[in-house]
Amino acid sequence: MYLSDRKKIMKVTRKEFLGGAAAWTVAGGSSALAAAAKGPIRGTVRLADGWGLKDVVVSDGLVSVKTDGEGRFTLPAAHDYARFVFVSIPSGHWFPTGAYWQRLVPGKTEGYDFVLEKRKETNAQGGHRFIHFSDSEISGIDAVEERWRDELKSFAAAEDAAFIVHTGDICYRAGLVSHIKLMNTANMGLPVYYTVGNHDLIREGGYGEYLFESLYGPSCYSFNA
């Protein structure tokens, strides 16, 4: 592995690199990343009619477990960098509000409950389509932004898209604050997912994903379609 500091290139071993990363974490980021809750994290995943969903994967970002026959799950004691508990959404389901995650709350270990709804994902061709979106790089919401958002919504409906995924460069603080209001699961009528681009890593809050996670939830997650 090679690292550059602009003036010289240094060859380091994997052990040295990991050791340095661990040292930086202890020195620079531990307080910002401290777990919000200790002890087993418990909750449920169910349908709106109350039926629990079996074998749905739930995670704190490091450990993943499956729900039991009644939709209940138990995660072990939260690790030091756990900030969320989130559901890996099973195919054919969705959260109409987009709330597939919950932030871990200090002292709260019970009651992390999720309510899913069933959703058709199959189009007339027997498969599914999705929309990949990237580099919108907005700085606010105006008539131009709203117009392309509405055109994208109409296109998604016409193509019977299963979901929309935005793969980054939302862009900087102004874009991050605005984009989640402009285009989200609730106002687009289908699941909308966001990932982090290089312009979305902000020097704020102790680590690069802090602002993104404060607005969009986990920066690492999974879903099925």
PDB file of C-alpha atoms in Angstrom:
ATOM      1  CA  MET A   1       0.000   0.000   0.000  1.00  0.00           C
ATOM      2  CA  TYR A   2       1.285   3.479  -0.831  1.00  0.00           C
ATOM      3  CA  LEU A   3       0.317   6.751   0.848  1.00  0.00           C
ATOM      4  CA  SER A   4       1.165  10.222  -0.424  1.00  0.00           C
ATOM      5  CA  ASP A   5       1.699  13.395   1.617  1.00  0.00           C
ATOM      6  CA  ARG A   6       2.264  15.556  -1.551  1.00  0.00           C
ATOM      7  CA  LYS A   7       6.027  15.729  -0.953  1.00  0.00           C
ATOM      8  CA  LYS A   8       6.848  12.048  -0.868  1.00  0.00           C
ATOM      9  CA  ILE A   9       5.274   8.648  -1.336  1.00  0.00           C
ATOM     10  CA  MET A  10       5.556   6.245   1.573  1.00  0.00           C
ATOM     11  CA  LYS A  11       5.155   2.494   1.421  1.00  0.00           C
ATOM     12  CA  VAL A  12       3.392   1.109   4.475  1.00  0.00           C
ATOM     13  CA  THR A  13       2.307  -2.355   5.493  1.00  0.00           C
ATOM     14  CA  ARG A  14      -1.290  -3.244   6.236  1.00  0.00           C
ATOM     15  CA  LYS A  15      -0.428  -3.567   9.937  1.00  0.00           C
ATOM     16  CA  GLU A  16       1.120  -0.090  10.018  1.00  0.00           C
ATOM     17  CA  PHE A  17      -1.834   1.418   8.161  1.00  0.00           C
ATOM     18  CA  LEU A  18      -4.426  -0.140  10.472  1.00  0.00           C
ATOM     19  CA  GLY A  19      -2.411   0.813  13.529  1.00  0.00           C
ATOM     20  CA  GLY A  20      -2.266   4.414  12.366  1.00  0.00           C
ATOM     21  CA  ALA A  21      -5.992   4.479  11.645  1.00  0.00           C
ATOM     22  CA  ALA A  22      -6.743   3.113  15.108  1.00  0.00           C
ATOM     23  CA  ALA A  23      -4.484   5.723  16.708  1.00  0.00           C
ATOM     24  CA  TRP A  24      -6.265   8.524  14.794  1.00  0.00           C
ATOM     25  CA  THR A  25      -9.641   7.196  15.923  1.00  0.00           C
ATOM     26  CA  VAL A  26      -8.634   7.173  19.564  1.00  0.00           C
ATOM     27  CA  ALA A  27      -7.028  10.606  19.357  1.00  0.00           C
ATOM     28  CA  GLY A  28      -9.452  12.437  17.106  1.00  0.00           C
ATOM     29  CA  GLY A  29     -12.863  10.869  16.844  1.00  0.00           C
ATOM     30  CA  SER A  30     -13.816   8.699  19.789  1.00  0.00           C
ATOM     31  CA  SER A  31     -16.065  11.204  21.569  1.00  0.00           C
ATOM     32  CA  ALA A  32     -17.980  12.049  18.387  1.00  0.00           C
ATOM     33  CA  LEU A  33     -18.470   8.382  17.556  1.00  0.00           C
ATOM     34  CA  ALA A  34     -19.343   7.038  20.986  1.00  0.00           C
ATOM     35  CA  ALA A  35     -22.260   4.625  21.074  1.00  0.00           C
ATOM     36  CA  ALA A  36     -25.600   6.137  22.003  1.00  0.00           C
ATOM     37  CA  ALA A  37     -26.813   3.069  23.874  1.00  0.00           C
ATOM     38  CA  LYS A  38     -25.274   0.089  25.650  1.00  0.00           C
ATOM     39  CA  GLY A  39     -26.742  -3.334  26.257  1.00  0.00           C
ATOM     40  CA  PRO A  40     -28.824  -5.500  23.907  1.00  0.00           C
ATOM     41  CA  ILE A  41     -30.887  -3.517  21.393  1.00  0.00           C
ATOM     42  CA  ARG A  42     -34.402  -4.908  20.950  1.00  0.00           C
ATOM     43  CA  GLY A  43     -37.314  -4.180  18.664  1.00  0.00           C
ATOM     44  CA  THR A  44     -39.689  -5.548  16.057  1.00  0.00           C
ATOM     45  CA  VAL A  45     -40.263  -5.527  12.312  1.00  0.00           C
ATOM     46  CA  ARG A  46     -43.891  -5.940  11.298  1.00  0.00           C
ATOM     47  CA  LEU A  47     -46.515  -5.074   8.724  1.00  0.00           C
ATOM     48  CA  ALA A  48     -49.024  -2.284   9.239  1.00  0.00           C
ATOM     49  CA  ASP A  49     -51.688  -4.876  10.147  1.00  0.00           C
ATOM     50  CA  GLY A  50     -49.553  -6.006  13.080  1.00  0.00           C
ATOM     51  CA  TRP A  51     -48.152  -9.248  11.661  1.00  0.00           C
ATOM     52  CA  GLY A  52     -44.473  -9.743  12.476  1.00  0.00           C
ATOM     53  CA  LEU A  53     -42.072 -10.424   9.597  1.00  0.00           C
ATOM     54  CA  LYS A  54     -39.687 -13.361   9.949  1.00  0.00           C
ATOM     55  CA  ASP A  55     -36.051 -13.451   8.767  1.00  0.00           C
ATOM     56  CA  VAL A  56     -35.741  -9.718   8.088  1.00  0.00           C
ATOM     57  CA  VAL A  57     -32.128  -8.601   8.580  1.00  0.00           C
ATOM     58  CA  VAL A  58     -31.550  -5.827  11.131  1.00  0.00           C
ATOM     59  CA  SER A  59     -28.135  -4.272  11.774  1.00  0.00           C
ATOM     60  CA  ASP A  60     -26.266  -1.687  13.836  1.00  0.00           C
ATOM     61  CA  GLY A  61     -23.704  -1.287  11.054  1.00  0.00           C
ATOM     62  CA  LEU A  62     -21.398  -4.031  12.317  1.00  0.00           C
ATOM     63  CA  VAL A  63     -23.561  -6.876  13.607  1.00  0.00           C
ATOM     64  CA  SER A  64     -26.573  -8.210  11.687  1.00  0.00           C
ATOM     65  CA  VAL A  65     -29.348 -10.450  13.036  1.00  0.00           C
ATOM     66  CA  LYS A  66     -32.600 -11.890  11.678  1.00  0.00           C
ATOM     67  CA  THR A  67     -36.049 -11.399  13.138  1.00  0.00           C
ATOM     68  CA  ASP A  68     -37.798 -14.390  14.690  1.00  0.00           C
ATOM     69  CA  GLY A  69     -41.213 -15.799  13.763  1.00  0.00           C
ATOM     70  CA  GLU A  70     -42.973 -12.880  15.460  1.00  0.00           C
ATOM     71  CA  GLY A  71     -40.760 -10.218  13.919  1.00  0.00           C
ATOM     72  CA  ARG A  72     -38.683  -9.613  17.033  1.00  0.00           C
ATOM     73  CA  PHE A  73     -34.939  -8.982  16.989  1.00  0.00           C
ATOM     74  CA  THR A  74     -32.167  -8.599  19.547  1.00  0.00           C
ATOM     75  CA  LEU A  75     -28.809  -7.059  18.697  1.00  0.00           C
ATOM     76  CA  PRO A  76     -25.969  -7.597  21.204  1.00  0.00           C
ATOM     77  CA  ALA A  77     -24.516  -4.697  23.157  1.00  0.00           C
ATOM     78  CA  ALA A  78     -23.957  -1.777  20.791  1.00  0.00           C
ATOM     79  CA  HIS A  79     -20.375  -1.497  19.632  1.00  0.00           C
ATOM     80  CA  ASP A  80     -18.414   1.698  20.271  1.00  0.00           C
ATOM     81  CA  TYR A  81     -19.208   3.238  16.890  1.00  0.00           C
ATOM     82  CA  ALA A  82     -22.858   2.246  16.553  1.00  0.00           C
ATOM     83  CA  ARG A  83     -25.068   5.218  15.703  1.00  0.00           C
ATOM     84  CA  PHE A  84     -28.113   3.585  14.074  1.00  0.00           C
ATOM     85  CA  VAL A  85     -30.227   0.476  13.939  1.00  0.00           C
ATOM     86  CA  PHE A  86     -31.588  -0.188  10.447  1.00  0.00           C
ATOM     87  CA  VAL A  87     -33.557  -2.739   8.459  1.00  0.00           C
ATOM     88  CA  SER A  88     -32.291  -4.403   5.292  1.00  0.00           C
ATOM     89  CA  ILE A  89     -35.588  -3.977   3.466  1.00  0.00           C
ATOM     90  CA  PRO A  90     -36.874  -7.273   2.031  1.00  0.00           C
ATOM     91  CA  SER A  91     -37.975  -7.414  -1.587  1.00  0.00           C
ATOM     92  CA  GLY A  92     -41.620  -6.536  -2.121  1.00  0.00           C
ATOM     93  CA  HIS A  93     -41.748  -4.194   0.879  1.00  0.00           C
ATOM     94  CA  TRP A  94     -41.010  -0.552   1.624  1.00  0.00           C
ATOM     95  CA  PHE A  95     -41.282   2.218   4.177  1.00  0.00           C
ATOM     96  CA  PRO A  96     -43.557   4.883   2.632  1.00  0.00           C
ATOM     97  CA  THR A  97     -41.889   7.542   4.798  1.00  0.00           C
ATOM     98  CA  GLY A  98     -38.386   6.258   3.995  1.00  0.00           C
ATOM     99  CA  ALA A  99     -37.747   5.501   7.681  1.00  0.00           C
ATOM    100  CA  TYR A 100     -35.785   2.244   7.374  1.00  0.00           C
ATOM    101  CA  TRP A 101     -33.434   3.424  10.153  1.00  0.00           C
ATOM    102  CA  GLN A 102     -33.616   4.815  13.673  1.00  0.00           C
ATOM    103  CA  ARG A 103     -30.950   6.697  15.541  1.00  0.00           C
ATOM    104  CA  LEU A 104     -29.733   5.005  18.705  1.00  0.00           C
ATOM    105  CA  VAL A 105     -30.874   7.028  21.711  1.00  0.00           C
ATOM    106  CA  PRO A 106     -28.811   7.322  24.936  1.00  0.00           C
ATOM    107  CA  GLY A 107     -30.138   4.841  27.471  1.00  0.00           C
ATOM    108  CA  LYS A 108     -32.761   3.369  25.144  1.00  0.00           C
ATOM    109  CA  THR A 109     -32.375  -0.354  24.471  1.00  0.00           C
ATOM    110  CA  GLU A 110     -36.013  -1.325  23.797  1.00  0.00           C
ATOM    111  CA  GLY A 111     -38.709  -0.220  21.399  1.00  0.00           C
ATOM    112  CA  TYR A 112     -36.812   0.070  18.106  1.00  0.00           C
ATOM    113  CA  ASP A 113     -39.860  -0.902  16.097  1.00  0.00           C
ATOM    114  CA  PHE A 114     -40.275  -0.758  12.305  1.00  0.00           C
ATOM    115  CA  VAL A 115     -43.497  -0.942  10.283  1.00  0.00           C
ATOM    116  CA  LEU A 116     -43.234  -2.032   6.630  1.00  0.00           C
ATOM    117  CA  GLU A 117     -45.825  -2.071   3.883  1.00  0.00           C
ATOM    118  CA  LYS A 118     -46.040  -4.431   0.925  1.00  0.00           C
ATOM    119  CA  ARG A 119     -45.203  -2.969  -2.465  1.00  0.00           C
ATOM    120  CA  LYS A 120     -45.322  -4.328  -6.024  1.00  0.00           C
ATOM    121  CA  GLU A 121     -41.879  -4.288  -7.660  1.00  0.00           C
ATOM    122  CA  THR A 122     -42.510  -6.362 -10.779  1.00  0.00           C
ATOM    123  CA  ASN A 123     -43.223  -4.687 -14.113  1.00  0.00           C
ATOM    124  CA  ALA A 124     -44.947  -6.093 -17.187  1.00  0.00           C
ATOM    125  CA  GLN A 125     -41.666  -7.580 -18.468  1.00  0.00           C
ATOM    126  CA  GLY A 126     -41.361  -9.750 -15.385  1.00  0.00           C
ATOM    127  CA  GLY A 127     -38.314  -8.052 -13.868  1.00  0.00           C
ATOM    128  CA  HIS A 128     -37.760  -4.653 -12.304  1.00  0.00           C
ATOM    129  CA  ARG A 129     -36.193  -1.357 -13.313  1.00  0.00           C
ATOM    130  CA  PHE A 130     -34.544   1.297 -11.198  1.00  0.00           C
ATOM    131  CA  ILE A 131     -33.234   4.817 -11.747  1.00  0.00           C
ATOM    132  CA  HIS A 132     -29.603   5.660 -11.052  1.00  0.00           C
ATOM    133  CA  PHE A 133     -29.076   9.328 -10.324  1.00  0.00           C
ATOM    134  CA  SER A 134     -25.838  11.158  -9.497  1.00  0.00           C
ATOM    135  CA  ASP A 135     -23.974  14.473  -9.371  1.00  0.00           C
ATOM    136  CA  SER A 136     -26.983  16.735  -8.973  1.00  0.00           C
ATOM    137  CA  GLU A 137     -24.727  19.120  -7.006  1.00  0.00           C
ATOM    138  CA  ILE A 138     -27.432  21.540  -5.952  1.00  0.00           C
ATOM    139  CA  SER A 139     -27.052  24.494  -3.598  1.00  0.00           C
ATOM    140  CA  GLY A 140     -30.728  25.035  -2.818  1.00  0.00           C
ATOM    141  CA  ILE A 141     -34.264  24.494  -4.041  1.00  0.00           C
ATOM    142  CA  ASP A 142     -35.691  26.718  -6.771  1.00  0.00           C
ATOM    143  CA  ALA A 143     -38.043  26.383  -9.751  1.00  0.00           C
ATOM    144  CA  VAL A 144     -35.345  24.724 -11.881  1.00  0.00           C
ATOM    145  CA  GLU A 145     -34.630  22.063  -9.265  1.00  0.00           C
ATOM    146  CA  GLU A 146     -38.320  21.417  -8.710  1.00  0.00           C
ATOM    147  CA  ARG A 147     -38.890  21.052 -12.465  1.00  0.00           C
ATOM    148  CA  TRP A 148     -36.311  18.308 -12.981  1.00  0.00           C
ATOM    149  CA  ARG A 149     -37.506  16.634  -9.773  1.00  0.00           C
ATOM    150  CA  ASP A 150     -41.076  16.543 -11.142  1.00  0.00           C
ATOM    151  CA  GLU A 151     -39.855  15.279 -14.527  1.00  0.00           C
ATOM    152  CA  LEU A 152     -37.891  12.529 -12.791  1.00  0.00           C
ATOM    153  CA  LYS A 153     -40.958  11.560 -10.756  1.00  0.00           C
ATOM    154  CA  SER A 154     -43.077  11.335 -13.922  1.00  0.00           C
ATOM    155  CA  PHE A 155     -40.386   9.279 -15.665  1.00  0.00           C
ATOM    156  CA  ALA A 156     -40.153   6.882 -12.717  1.00  0.00           C
ATOM    157  CA  ALA A 157     -43.922   6.365 -12.759  1.00  0.00           C
ATOM    158  CA  ALA A 158     -44.002   5.839 -16.528  1.00  0.00           C
ATOM    159  CA  GLU A 159     -41.191   3.262 -16.360  1.00  0.00           C
ATOM    160  CA  ASP A 160     -42.685   1.524 -13.293  1.00  0.00           C
ATOM    161  CA  ALA A 161     -39.359   1.926 -11.481  1.00  0.00           C
ATOM    162  CA  ALA A 162     -38.786  -0.109  -8.325  1.00  0.00           C
ATOM    163  CA  PHE A 163     -36.596   2.545  -6.671  1.00  0.00           C
ATOM    164  CA  ILE A 164     -34.310   5.536  -7.222  1.00  0.00           C
ATOM    165  CA  VAL A 165     -30.714   5.544  -5.989  1.00  0.00           C
ATOM    166  CA  HIS A 166     -28.621   8.715  -5.826  1.00  0.00           C
ATOM    167  CA  THR A 167     -24.945   7.758  -5.748  1.00  0.00           C
ATOM    168  CA  GLY A 168     -23.414  10.945  -4.445  1.00  0.00           C
ATOM    169  CA  ASP A 169     -22.201  14.482  -4.979  1.00  0.00           C
ATOM    170  CA  ILE A 170     -25.359  15.906  -3.519  1.00  0.00           C
ATOM    171  CA  CYS A 171     -23.204  18.560  -2.751  1.00  0.00           C
ATOM    172  CA  TYR A 172     -21.574  20.180   0.294  1.00  0.00           C
ATOM    173  CA  ARG A 173     -23.610  21.511   3.239  1.00  0.00           C
ATOM    174  CA  ALA A 174     -26.168  23.516   1.236  1.00  0.00           C
ATOM    175  CA  GLY A 175     -26.851  20.620  -1.118  1.00  0.00           C
ATOM    176  CA  LEU A 176     -27.090  18.046   1.650  1.00  0.00           C
ATOM    177  CA  VAL A 177     -29.557  20.149   3.613  1.00  0.00           C
ATOM    178  CA  SER A 178     -31.706  20.840   0.526  1.00  0.00           C
ATOM    179  CA  HIS A 179     -31.656  17.583  -1.435  1.00  0.00           C
ATOM    180  CA  ILE A 180     -33.383  15.385   1.126  1.00  0.00           C
ATOM    181  CA  LYS A 181     -36.297  17.870   1.102  1.00  0.00           C
ATOM    182  CA  LEU A 182     -36.348  18.086  -2.688  1.00  0.00           C
ATOM    183  CA  MET A 183     -36.314  14.354  -3.453  1.00  0.00           C
ATOM    184  CA  ASN A 184     -37.295  11.711  -0.910  1.00  0.00           C
ATOM    185  CA  THR A 185     -39.387   8.562  -0.585  1.00  0.00           C
ATOM    186  CA  ALA A 186     -42.467  10.399   0.664  1.00  0.00           C
ATOM    187  CA  ASN A 187     -42.679  12.991  -2.132  1.00  0.00           C
ATOM    188  CA  MET A 188     -41.466  10.774  -4.997  1.00  0.00           C
ATOM    189  CA  GLY A 189     -43.916   7.934  -4.323  1.00  0.00           C
ATOM    190  CA  LEU A 190     -41.278   5.182  -4.460  1.00  0.00           C
ATOM    191  CA  PRO A 191     -38.181   4.279  -2.415  1.00  0.00           C
ATOM    192  CA  VAL A 192     -35.347   6.819  -2.726  1.00  0.00           C
ATOM    193  CA  TYR A 193     -31.879   5.931  -1.432  1.00  0.00           C
ATOM    194  CA  TYR A 194     -28.797   8.119  -1.111  1.00  0.00           C
ATOM    195  CA  THR A 195     -25.092   7.297  -0.889  1.00  0.00           C
ATOM    196  CA  VAL A 196     -22.071   9.461  -0.083  1.00  0.00           C
ATOM    197  CA  GLY A 197     -19.976  11.103  -2.794  1.00  0.00           C
ATOM    198  CA  ASN A 198     -16.635  12.815  -2.313  1.00  0.00           C
ATOM    199  CA  HIS A 199     -18.315  16.251  -2.236  1.00  0.00           C
ATOM    200  CA  ASP A 200     -20.569  15.013   0.564  1.00  0.00           C
ATOM    201  CA  LEU A 201     -17.739  14.372   3.025  1.00  0.00           C
ATOM    202  CA  ILE A 202     -17.681  17.522   5.139  1.00  0.00           C
ATOM    203  CA  ARG A 203     -15.091  18.512   7.738  1.00  0.00           C
ATOM    204  CA  GLU A 204     -17.658  18.819  10.479  1.00  0.00           C
ATOM    205  CA  GLY A 205     -18.700  16.942  13.598  1.00  0.00           C
ATOM    206  CA  GLY A 206     -15.588  14.819  14.069  1.00  0.00           C
ATOM    207  CA  TYR A 207     -15.778  12.560  10.986  1.00  0.00           C
ATOM    208  CA  GLY A 208     -16.475  12.946   7.276  1.00  0.00           C
ATOM    209  CA  GLU A 209     -19.931  11.318   7.169  1.00  0.00           C
ATOM    210  CA  TYR A 210     -21.261  13.237  10.174  1.00  0.00           C
ATOM    211  CA  LEU A 211     -23.376  15.789   8.292  1.00  0.00           C
ATOM    212  CA  PHE A 212     -24.662  13.211   5.804  1.00  0.00           C
ATOM    213  CA  GLU A 213     -25.691  10.868   8.626  1.00  0.00           C
ATOM    214  CA  SER A 214     -27.346  13.666  10.599  1.00  0.00           C
ATOM    215  CA  LEU A 215     -29.674  14.286   7.630  1.00  0.00           C
ATOM    216  CA  TYR A 216     -29.919  11.016   5.679  1.00  0.00           C
ATOM    217  CA  GLY A 217     -29.247   8.277   8.211  1.00  0.00           C
ATOM    218  CA  PRO A 218     -26.635   5.520   7.849  1.00  0.00           C
ATOM    219  CA  SER A 219     -24.005   5.952   5.146  1.00  0.00           C
ATOM    220  CA  CYS A 220     -23.741   2.143   4.868  1.00  0.00           C
ATOM    221  CA  TYR A 221     -26.915   0.062   4.550  1.00  0.00           C
ATOM    222  CA  SER A 222     -28.573  -2.540   2.322  1.00  0.00           C
ATOM    223  CA  PHE A 223     -31.928  -3.258   0.726  1.00  0.00           C
ATOM    224  CA  ASN A 224     -33.379  -5.911  -1.577  1.00  0.00           C
ATOM    225  CA  ALA A 225     -35.441  -5.738  -4.771  1.00  0.00           C
TER     226      ALA A 225
END
